[in-house]
Amino acid sequence: MRPAPFLTLLLSRLLPESERDALLGDLEEQFHLRRTREGDRAARRWYRRQLLASLRLTLSPASRHEPPPSRLFSLGDILHELRFAARQLRRRPAHSLIVAFTLAVGIGATSAVLSVANPVLFRPLPYPDPDRVVLLQEVGRDGSVSSSMGYATFQDLRRNIRSLERSAAASWWTPVLMGDGEPEQLTGQSVSAEFFTVLGVTPALGRDFTPEEDAYDRNRVVVLSHGLWQRRFGANPGVIGRSVRFGSTEFQVIGVLPADFESLLNPQAQVWRPLGYNDTLQWACRTCRHLHTVARIRPDAEMARVQAELGTEAARLLQDHPTQYAITGLRAERLHDNLVREVKPALLLMLAAGVLVLAIACANVSNLVLARTAEREAEFAVRGALGAGPWRLIHQLTVESVLLCLAGAAGGLLLARWGVTLLVAMSPASIPRLSAIALDWRVTLIILGVTLAVSLLVGLLPGIIALSHQRAPGATRAITATRRRRRFTAALVVAEISLAFMLLFGAGVLTRSLKRVLAVDPGFETRNLLTLTVVASGPRYQTDTAVWQMQPLLLDAIRAVPGVVAAGLTHQVPLGGNFDRYGIRIEDQPLANPEDAPSGDRYSVSPGYLETMGIPVLRGRSIEATDHGGGVPVALINETLARLAWHEENPTGKRIQTGGPDSPWRTIVGVVADVKHTGLDETPAPQFYVPTTQWPWADNSFVLVVRTTGPAAAATTDVRLAIRGVDPQLAVSDVASADQRIATSTADRRLVMRLFEAFAAVALLLAAAGIYGLLSRRVAERHRELGIRSALGASGRRIVGMVVGDGGRLAGAGVLLGAAGALALSRLLVTLLFGITPADPVSLGLAGALLGLVAGAACLVPAWRAARADPVEALRAE
């Protein structure tokens, strides 16, 4: 293989045929001789120097008998070139607008998705030394990883892992802010004292928590987010030191966080309080895994050292507490890696789709510019006869392409700004750092770089291909130019078709996957079902009994609302974003290690909940009103748990224990169908249902489920009024229909699918335009040939077949290449697919068929024109 293949190809394009073989042959012969005598590296350097010298000689003005300019790029020359280029573009406004718009679509699409992916995937977290911030996790025996651990485990890790500079624990907190107006439920966090120190964040106003405040009954202080401080306290600095009531408890405000602080562990958090745990509390045990542990690695420590220390500590914990862990080890994961793990495949797919659209746009623009260059052959011939060399003409084409690309970049930035706003509105809440998504200077610099590259691509290379034939002998000049132009434009169209096929395949396979997901039975009836989260907080609800006594009154009031046919309540609702799981011990199946028992989703429910939700009872009975008056503790279990523990045996009458070892044994009174709790594509997990009053404590935060005769949203106002009629201090939030919850659970799939569909439509249009333009130019170039064929008796059908055949061959080649690319793309699609294989044959077939139809339609108009050509006029025109 020759060294410097690009320079060799460029020189071969510019040299006349009479000189090309001799010069390149001599250079290659000398290269092999020098490689034998001086070695490969020295020979390659000599070869490149000779190529560059030959290129300078070929492109120099002297080689075209031009007087050498005093300066290569004087200001006057540049202004003259710009004015001339602007005049040329104004002469063909339609061509200029089409090129600029095509490029704007490609740049806008890529810039929008890059603006979304950049802060999430590529930019560091907004904390000092973010790579040193890690999450500590437990590794289960099945290889699963959990970021939740008990307080006692956290204390051991904080004391014993020397490579950690600081560590902190955090849990969820959902306080109700009392004061002027309706009570407002907030999302917050209970954190240990060093939480903000681990993140490297200092309050903008006030101070941080102290270790003394991180103690039971002494944690009545809060730090506010900047947004909450502005919204509820009017950005008043005097709020520091003021008492604020959350529920029935007074808290003192001691700090306000900076406006640019991002709460990545809990993006919705607006208020923080000290955790306030000690080792004697019931919920501070090792098996109470509800805390997330974040730590900062020491500057002199490596991740390998951290992992080694965690492995040693895990072995010690398993040895000292063999019945309190079901793990094989501990590990540290960088916070950034943890945050992007779930969304990374979707964002990479979005970015890949945008790049494919940009590549198609560039190919289309190159074809358009090359077609325009071919139309100006007479102009270039005249300018060449007047002394303008190839470099001068290529330079002029490059200046024109730069102006076009700058116009396309400006339009692309406008489209990107609108697209970023739309993408943020469409993005699910699971995407981290949504507030940081914007069209920033980094993306703008990338756009300028892309614009420069595209300018060179669409100006320099097509210009070289179109103009290098001018040095060929006159007899072969037109043939050589046409042949090169045809090969280049055909390759561009094939590339467009192959990229469009990849996007069509992606859109098809994602659409089919989403349809499979939506066809999954969620385990309950979604039609006309409304859900609302209610929080009972304040002086009236300081005891469990008060909460339990209020709930039946609330249900009666809601059932009396016109249009409501049923109502019930639960402490968490399927597809509601909740997660509350407990170990389940089976009476007749004792285990040496209780932590090896299966765990299940807990639902504390009222009478009528299952009936309102439409969850079928498969065996036994439902939970009844008599179960709430005390008596024998009972439970319902789902089908998965029944099959896991008892296989085909009827479990009714058996007993299970949920919670700690002191919890009562519950008699199973029924088996219900599985419900999808976290997503429609999940594998059903064990689940159990208990009466609300039979759980050890009342859930102050619970979900009302309301079945209506008409659309659920229409009853929202009346249901809210009924709740206020029972107690105006009840906070209501998270109002949504069951259909909305299902849409939210599939939001990431929908976003990627819609982007692929939109980009595939654009790609299909551009590919059709490419085929149409190519065939139209070929028909025009073959006008005389087609006239002769017609004069010699060729039928219109045969001529149509010739033109359509040309387009069909291009489409076929593009489909074959696109199919190979689609199979490679399918590796990125795996995590978003459900119920179908990545190489889905139906999607491949549909993409090929659709491209075939569009390509056929694009061929018809040029073919019809060719068939209607008058042979006499065609021959006379020549």
Coordinates of N, CA, C and O in Angstrom, one line a residue, residues 152-242:
A152 N -26.3 1.0 61.1 CA -25.1 0.4 61.8 C -24.0 0.0 60.8 O -22.8 0.2 61.1
T153 N -24.4 -0.4 59.6 CA -23.4 -0.7 58.5 C -22.7 0.6 58.1 O -21.4 0.7 58.0
F154 N -23.4 1.7 58.0 CA -22.9 3.0 57.6 C -21.8 3.4 58.7 O -20.8 3.9 58.3
Q155 N -22.2 3.2 59.9 CA -21.3 3.6 61.0 C -20.0 2.8 61.0 O -18.9 3.4 61.1
D156 N -20.1 1.5 60.7 CA -18.9 0.7 60.6 C -18.0 1.2 59.4 O -16.7 1.2 59.5
L157 N -18.6 1.5 58.3 CA -17.8 1.9 57.1 C -17.2 3.3 57.4 O -16.0 3.5 57.0
R158 N -17.9 4.1 58.1 CA -17.3 5.5 58.4 C -16.1 5.3 59.3 O -15.1 6.1 59.1
R159 N -16.1 4.4 60.2 CA -15.0 4.2 61.2 C -13.8 3.5 60.6 O -12.7 3.8 60.8
N160 N -14.1 2.5 59.7 CA -13.1 1.5 59.4 C -12.4 1.7 58.0 O -11.4 1.2 57.7
I161 N -13.1 2.4 57.1 CA -12.5 2.6 55.7 C -11.6 3.8 55.7 O -12.1 4.9 55.6
R162 N -10.3 3.6 55.8 CA -9.4 4.7 56.0 C -9.2 5.5 54.7 O -8.8 6.7 54.8
S163 N -9.5 4.9 53.6 CA -9.3 5.7 52.3 C -10.4 6.7 52.1 O -10.4 7.4 51.1
L164 N -11.4 6.7 52.9 CA -12.5 7.7 52.8 C -12.2 8.9 53.7 O -12.0 8.8 54.9
E165 N -12.2 10.0 53.1 CA -12.0 11.3 53.8 C -13.2 11.6 54.7 O -13.0 12.0 55.9
R166 N -14.4 11.5 54.1 CA -15.6 11.8 54.8 C -16.7 10.9 54.2 O -16.6 10.5 53.0
S167 N -17.7 10.6 55.0 CA -18.9 9.9 54.5 C -20.1 10.4 55.2 O -20.1 10.9 56.3
A168 N -21.3 10.2 54.5 CA -22.5 10.7 55.0 C -23.7 9.8 54.6 O -23.6 9.1 53.5
A169 N -24.7 9.8 55.3 CA -25.9 8.9 55.0 C -27.1 9.9 54.8 O -27.2 11.0 55.3
A170 N -28.0 9.4 53.9 CA -29.2 10.2 53.6 C -30.4 9.3 53.4 O -30.2 8.2 52.9
S171 N -31.5 9.8 53.7 CA -32.8 9.1 53.5 C -33.8 10.1 53.1 O -33.6 11.3 53.1
W172 N -35.0 9.6 52.6 CA -36.1 10.5 52.1 C -36.8 11.1 53.3 O -36.9 10.6 54.4
W173 N -37.3 12.3 53.1 CA -38.1 13.0 54.1 C -39.2 13.8 53.3 O -38.8 14.5 52.3
T174 N -40.4 13.6 53.6 CA -41.5 14.3 52.9 C -42.3 15.1 53.9 O -43.4 14.7 54.3
P175 N -41.8 16.2 54.3 CA -42.5 17.1 55.3 C -43.6 17.9 54.6 O -43.6 18.1 53.4
V176 N -44.5 18.3 55.5 CA -45.6 19.2 55.0 C -45.4 20.6 55.6 O -45.3 20.8 56.8
L177 N -45.2 21.6 54.7 CA -44.9 22.9 55.2 C -46.2 23.6 55.5 O -47.1 23.8 54.7
M178 N -46.4 24.0 56.8 CA -47.6 24.7 57.2 C -47.3 26.2 57.3 O -46.2 26.6 57.4
G179 N -48.4 26.9 57.1 CA -48.2 28.4 57.2 C -49.3 29.0 56.4 O -50.5 28.5 56.4
D180 N -49.0 30.2 55.7 CA -50.0 30.9 54.9 C -50.5 30.0 53.8 O -49.6 29.4 53.1
G181 N -51.8 30.0 53.5 CA -52.3 29.2 52.4 C -52.4 27.7 52.8 O -52.4 27.3 53.9
E182 N -52.7 26.9 51.7 CA -52.8 25.5 51.9 C -51.5 24.8 52.3 O -50.4 25.2 51.9
P183 N -51.6 23.7 53.1 CA -50.4 23.0 53.4 C -49.7 22.4 52.1 O -50.4 22.1 51.2
E184 N -48.4 22.5 52.1 CA -47.7 22.0 50.9 C -46.8 20.9 51.3 O -45.9 21.0 52.1
Q185 N -47.0 19.8 50.6 CA -46.0 18.7 50.8 C -44.7 18.9 50.0 O -44.8 19.2 48.8
L186 N -43.6 18.8 50.7 CA -42.3 19.0 50.1 C -41.6 17.7 50.0 O -41.9 16.7 50.7
T187 N -40.6 17.6 49.1 CA -39.7 16.5 49.1 C -38.3 17.0 49.7 O -37.8 18.0 49.3
G188 N -37.8 16.2 50.7 CA -36.6 16.6 51.3 C -35.8 15.4 51.6 O -36.0 14.3 51.2
Q189 N -34.7 15.6 52.4 CA -33.8 14.6 52.8 C -33.4 14.8 54.3 O -33.2 15.9 54.7
S190 N -33.3 13.6 55.0 CA -32.7 13.6 56.3 C -31.2 13.1 56.1 O -31.0 12.0 55.5
V191 N -30.3 13.9 56.5 CA -28.9 13.6 56.2 C -28.0 13.8 57.4 O -28.3 14.5 58.3
S192 N -26.9 13.0 57.4 CA -26.0 13.1 58.5 C -25.2 14.4 58.4 O -25.2 15.1 57.3
A193 N -24.5 14.8 59.5 CA -24.0 16.2 59.6 C -23.0 16.5 58.5 O -22.9 17.7 58.1
E194 N -22.3 15.6 58.0 CA -21.2 15.9 57.0 C -21.7 15.8 55.5 O -20.9 15.8 54.6
F195 N -23.0 15.7 55.3 CA -23.5 15.5 54.0 C -23.0 16.6 53.0 O -22.5 16.3 51.9
F196 N -23.2 17.8 53.3 CA -22.9 18.9 52.4 C -21.3 19.0 52.3 O -20.8 19.4 51.3
T197 N -20.6 18.7 53.4 CA -19.2 18.7 53.4 C -18.6 17.7 52.4 O -17.7 17.9 51.7
V198 N -19.3 16.5 52.4 CA -18.9 15.4 51.4 C -19.0 15.9 50.0 O -18.1 15.7 49.1
L199 N -20.1 16.6 49.7 CA -20.4 17.1 48.4 C -19.5 18.4 48.0 O -19.4 18.7 46.9
G200 N -19.0 19.0 49.1 CA -18.2 20.2 48.9 C -19.0 21.5 48.7 O -18.6 22.4 47.9
V201 N -20.2 21.5 49.3 CA -21.1 22.6 49.2 C -21.2 23.4 50.5 O -21.3 22.8 51.5
T202 N -21.2 24.7 50.3 CA -21.3 25.6 51.5 C -22.6 26.4 51.3 O -22.8 27.0 50.2
P203 N -23.4 26.6 52.4 CA -24.6 27.4 52.2 C -24.3 28.8 51.8 O -23.3 29.4 52.2
A204 N -25.2 29.4 50.9 CA -25.0 30.8 50.5 C -25.4 31.7 51.6 O -24.8 32.8 51.8
L205 N -26.3 31.3 52.5 CA -26.7 32.1 53.6 C -26.7 31.2 54.8 O -27.0 30.0 54.7
G206 N -26.3 31.7 56.0 CA -26.4 30.9 57.2 C -25.2 29.9 57.3 O -24.1 30.2 56.8
R207 N -25.5 28.8 57.8 CA -24.4 27.8 58.1 C -24.9 26.4 57.8 O -26.1 26.1 57.5
D208 N -24.0 25.4 58.0 CA -24.2 24.0 57.8 C -24.6 23.4 59.1 O -24.6 24.0 60.1
F209 N -25.0 22.1 59.0 CA -25.3 21.3 60.3 C -24.0 21.1 61.1 O -22.9 21.0 60.5
T210 N -24.2 21.0 62.4 CA -23.1 20.6 63.3 C -23.3 19.2 63.8 O -24.4 18.7 63.8
P211 N -22.2 18.5 64.2 CA -22.3 17.2 64.7 C -23.3 17.1 65.9 O -24.0 16.0 66.0
E212 N -23.4 18.1 66.7 CA -24.3 18.1 67.9 C -25.7 18.1 67.4 O -26.6 17.5 68.1
E213 N -26.0 18.7 66.3 CA -27.4 18.7 65.8 C -27.8 17.4 65.2 O -29.0 17.1 65.0
D214 N -26.9 16.5 64.8 CA -27.1 15.2 64.2 C -27.3 14.2 65.3 O -26.6 13.2 65.4
A215 N -28.3 14.4 66.2 CA -28.6 13.5 67.3 C -30.1 13.5 67.5 O -30.9 14.4 67.1
Y216 N -30.6 12.4 68.0 CA -32.0 12.2 68.2 C -32.6 13.2 69.1 O -32.1 13.6 70.2
D217 N -33.7 13.8 68.7 CA -34.5 14.9 69.4 C -33.7 16.2 69.5 O -34.1 17.1 70.2
R218 N -32.6 16.3 68.7 CA -31.9 17.6 68.6 C -31.7 18.1 67.2 O -31.0 19.0 66.9
N219 N -32.5 17.4 66.3 CA -32.3 17.7 64.9 C -33.5 18.5 64.3 O -34.0 18.3 63.3
R220 N -33.8 19.5 65.1 CA -34.9 20.4 64.7 C -34.4 21.7 64.0 O -34.8 22.8 64.3
V221 N -33.5 21.5 63.0 CA -33.0 22.6 62.2 C -33.1 22.1 60.8 O -33.0 20.9 60.5
V222 N -33.2 23.1 59.9 CA -33.3 22.8 58.4 C -32.5 23.8 57.6 O -32.2 24.9 58.0
V223 N -32.1 23.3 56.5 CA -31.4 24.1 55.4 C -32.4 24.1 54.2 O -32.9 23.0 53.8
L224 N -32.6 25.2 53.6 CA -33.6 25.4 52.5 C -32.8 25.4 51.2 O -31.7 25.9 51.1
S225 N -33.5 24.9 50.1 CA -33.0 25.2 48.8 C -33.2 26.6 48.4 O -34.1 27.3 48.9
H226 N -32.4 27.1 47.4 CA -32.6 28.5 47.0 C -33.9 28.7 46.4 O -34.5 29.8 46.6
G227 N -34.4 27.7 45.6 CA -35.8 27.9 45.0 C -36.9 28.0 46.0 O -37.8 28.9 45.9
L228 N -36.9 27.2 47.1 CA -37.9 27.2 48.1 C -37.8 28.5 48.9 O -38.8 29.1 49.2
W229 N -36.6 29.0 49.1 CA -36.4 30.2 49.8 C -37.0 31.4 49.1 O -37.6 32.3 49.6
Q230 N -36.8 31.4 47.8 CA -37.4 32.5 46.9 C -38.9 32.3 46.9 O -39.6 33.3 47.0
R231 N -39.4 31.1 46.7 CA -40.8 30.9 46.4 C -41.7 31.1 47.6 O -42.7 31.8 47.5
R232 N -41.3 30.6 48.7 CA -42.2 30.6 49.9 C -41.8 31.7 51.0 O -42.6 32.0 51.8
F233 N -40.5 32.2 50.9 CA -40.1 33.1 51.9 C -39.6 34.4 51.2 O -39.0 35.3 51.9
G234 N -40.0 34.6 49.9 CA -39.7 35.9 49.3 C -38.2 36.3 49.3 O -37.9 37.5 49.2
A235 N -37.3 35.4 49.3 CA -35.9 35.6 49.2 C -35.5 36.6 50.4 O -34.5 37.4 50.2
N236 N -36.1 36.5 51.5 CA -35.8 37.3 52.7 C -34.6 36.8 53.5 O -34.7 35.7 54.0
P237 N -33.5 37.5 53.5 CA -32.4 37.0 54.3 C -32.7 36.8 55.8 O -32.1 36.1 56.5
G238 N -33.8 37.5 56.3 CA -34.2 37.4 57.7 C -34.8 36.1 58.0 O -35.1 35.9 59.2
V239 N -34.9 35.2 57.1 CA -35.5 33.9 57.4 C -34.5 33.0 58.2 O -34.9 32.1 59.0
I240 N -33.2 33.4 58.2 CA -32.2 32.7 59.0 C -32.5 32.9 60.4 O -32.6 34.1 60.9
G241 N -32.6 31.8 61.2 CA -33.0 31.9 62.6 C -34.4 31.9 62.9 O -34.8 31.7 64.1
R242 N -35.3 32.0 61.9 CA -36.7 32.0 62.1 C -37.2 30.5 62.3 O -36.7 29.6 61.7

